[in-house]
Amino acid sequence: MIVMKFGGTSVESAEAIERVSKIVGSRIKQSPLVVVSAMAKVTDQLVAMGNTAVTGDGSEALASVEALRERHQETAKTLLGEKRAAALAPKLHAQFLDLENFVRGLAAVRELTPRGSDYLLSFGELLSSLIVADAFLVRGVQAAWVDSRECLVTDTTHTRAVPLMEETREKSKKKIVPLLAKKRIPVMGGFIAASADGIPTTLGRGGSDYSAAIMGAALNADKIEIWTDVEGMMTTDPRLCSGARTIKQISFNEAAELAYFGAKVLHPLTLLPAIHKNIPVYVLNSRNLKSTGTEITAQSPPSRDVFRAITAKKGVSIVNVVASRGVGVHGFLRSVFEAMDRHAASVDIVAISEVSMSFTIETKRLGEALIRDLEQIADVNVDNDQAVICLVGEDIHGKPGIAASVFNTVAEAQVNIRMISQGASEINISFVVKEDDVPRVVRHLHDHFFKAHARPAGNSAKKKNGVRINGTKRLRKGTENGKSPLRRALAAAI
Ligand code: ADP
Ligand code: ASP
Ligand code: MG
């Protein structure tokens, strides 16, 4: 069997769902399990609705519920026709009734707990999956809607719950295997799950990718397909840099590093279950059925570029903790790390000197309580609006001069670096800049490490565009000085 996951933009409208139904129809022989996100922007709207309700503006929040109802009903009507949509209406209505009651409750108590937030956000995927399953049936794809909360079991870390694999395996096998045996196509919402007691949880924003991988690992899938709105994993976010190119093949380690450091195309934890079971993952474009996308496997052929890709993770804070002189280094560091542990603070980059320590953390995860705790140990100051830039490539290991080349390029972009890290994973170089500098620094780095070296000397622009650098295709011979892009980059760096 295979797992096919379709993201928000892939199910954003009747037209998009129609395309999804064709894609799934073309894979029937492979016994797909389909995982869908909420329709595009719906989760953001549910978040906004919750915020409005807790300010006490119940009527505005209820107006948002109505807008959501209309969008889903209209999509269902277009996809299913009046009669069939009327048959689905009671199921959608039951969801909207629950949502409406919850929003009224929020407006009354004016408090949204993490547990309440998971319940609120679960409606997006419940609604989309119900519509997609019916749309499949109408088009002759024998779908069966499955309630994700009855398959995917997590702990109770609300808003970013941790899957319990053993329990998930057991429940999924019971629910899904009999359906597959009857040649039915299970359709379920991603992102949402439930605790062992049946309390709704979510896997964190963007978590449908993770759901797909968890289900793939639980059911020993042959492959996991992540269908999205770009051609695959790219050399950088195409929204930041129009020259971004699709990566044909990439290793689990490299892709996991890219996802962790901000490549939004995959939820940061997606690859862990796949790595554990050695299941290949494909990132594909749902708007281009012919796309071959990106193949992510344990090993990939060496890249012809120095790096595989560049990512930027925004919304980061630098926390500087400075001890007063006379405090023992050992005790100081221990106290700081203990404070991080107490608050389950997940830090990205750490720099240490004798009496100070700086670390980066996602701003949304930097709670007041952690800062107060650190202030008991030393002086603390925080710089918000920072970003971690990360360059990833398995081939950089043991090659001299690459860091120099990176930092020269950043200097050429006239961007100031706040912190630097290399070595932890041996496949990345990361550093911190101000958030505002992200587009400039990413474009400069991309031009330097991808575009510039892809250009065969003396060829016309048309030919230049025809050259495929990454992946399996060979580079055109006769590059500048007769050197490969990799060797040229290294030579420039030394
Ligand atoms: P979905 O709704 O399908 O889950 P997302 O919006 O979560 O889609 O992820 C796809 C987006 O990720 C792309 O539109 C792109 O802007 C962004 N992205 C960031 N970095 C990369 C990258 N390295 N390769 C491809 N896409 C990227
Ligand atoms: N709908 C959820 C979100 O927007 C999960 C996902 O799209 O993967 O975060
Ligand atoms: Mg996503």
XYZ file of N, CA, C and O and ligand atoms in Angstrom, residues 5 7-8 37 205-209 226 228 264-267, ligand 3:
61
model
N -0.684 12.109 0.549
C -1.156 13.252 1.350
C -1.331 14.480 0.460
O -0.447 14.803 -0.348
N -2.072 18.571 0.490
C -2.055 19.744 1.359
C -3.213 20.696 1.085
O -4.043 20.452 0.198
N -3.246 21.789 1.854
C -4.357 22.751 1.806
C -4.658 23.281 0.416
O -5.826 23.315 -0.006
N -5.329 17.704 4.138
C -5.317 18.860 5.041
C -6.674 19.542 4.980
O -7.501 19.231 4.122
N 1.182 22.872 13.679
C 0.838 23.454 12.381
C 1.647 22.793 11.260
O 2.828 22.479 11.431
N 0.970 22.576 10.153
C 1.620 21.896 9.024
C 1.741 20.393 9.234
O 2.431 19.707 8.488
N 1.036 19.868 10.245
C 1.251 18.490 10.684
C 0.651 17.386 9.820
O 0.852 16.201 10.108
N -0.063 17.733 8.738
C -0.640 16.662 7.903
C 0.445 15.808 7.247
O 0.258 14.611 7.032
N 1.577 16.440 6.922
C 2.696 15.664 6.359
C 3.125 14.595 7.362
O 3.380 13.437 7.013
N 3.792 13.082 -0.850
C 3.328 14.360 -0.308
C 3.013 15.261 -1.506
O 3.929 15.739 -2.190
N 1.742 18.656 -3.163
C 1.658 20.035 -2.707
C 1.542 21.007 -3.880
O 1.116 20.589 -4.969
N 9.262 24.821 4.503
C 7.880 24.590 4.929
C 7.202 23.445 4.171
O 6.195 22.894 4.621
N 7.773 23.088 3.035
C 7.158 22.056 2.200
C 6.990 20.731 2.960
O 6.106 19.933 2.646
N 7.801 20.495 3.994
C 7.630 19.309 4.849
C 7.607 19.734 6.319
O 8.469 20.513 6.745
N 6.658 19.214 7.075
C 6.648 19.435 8.532
C 7.978 18.889 9.090
O 8.458 17.838 8.646
Mg 2.233 21.909 4.672
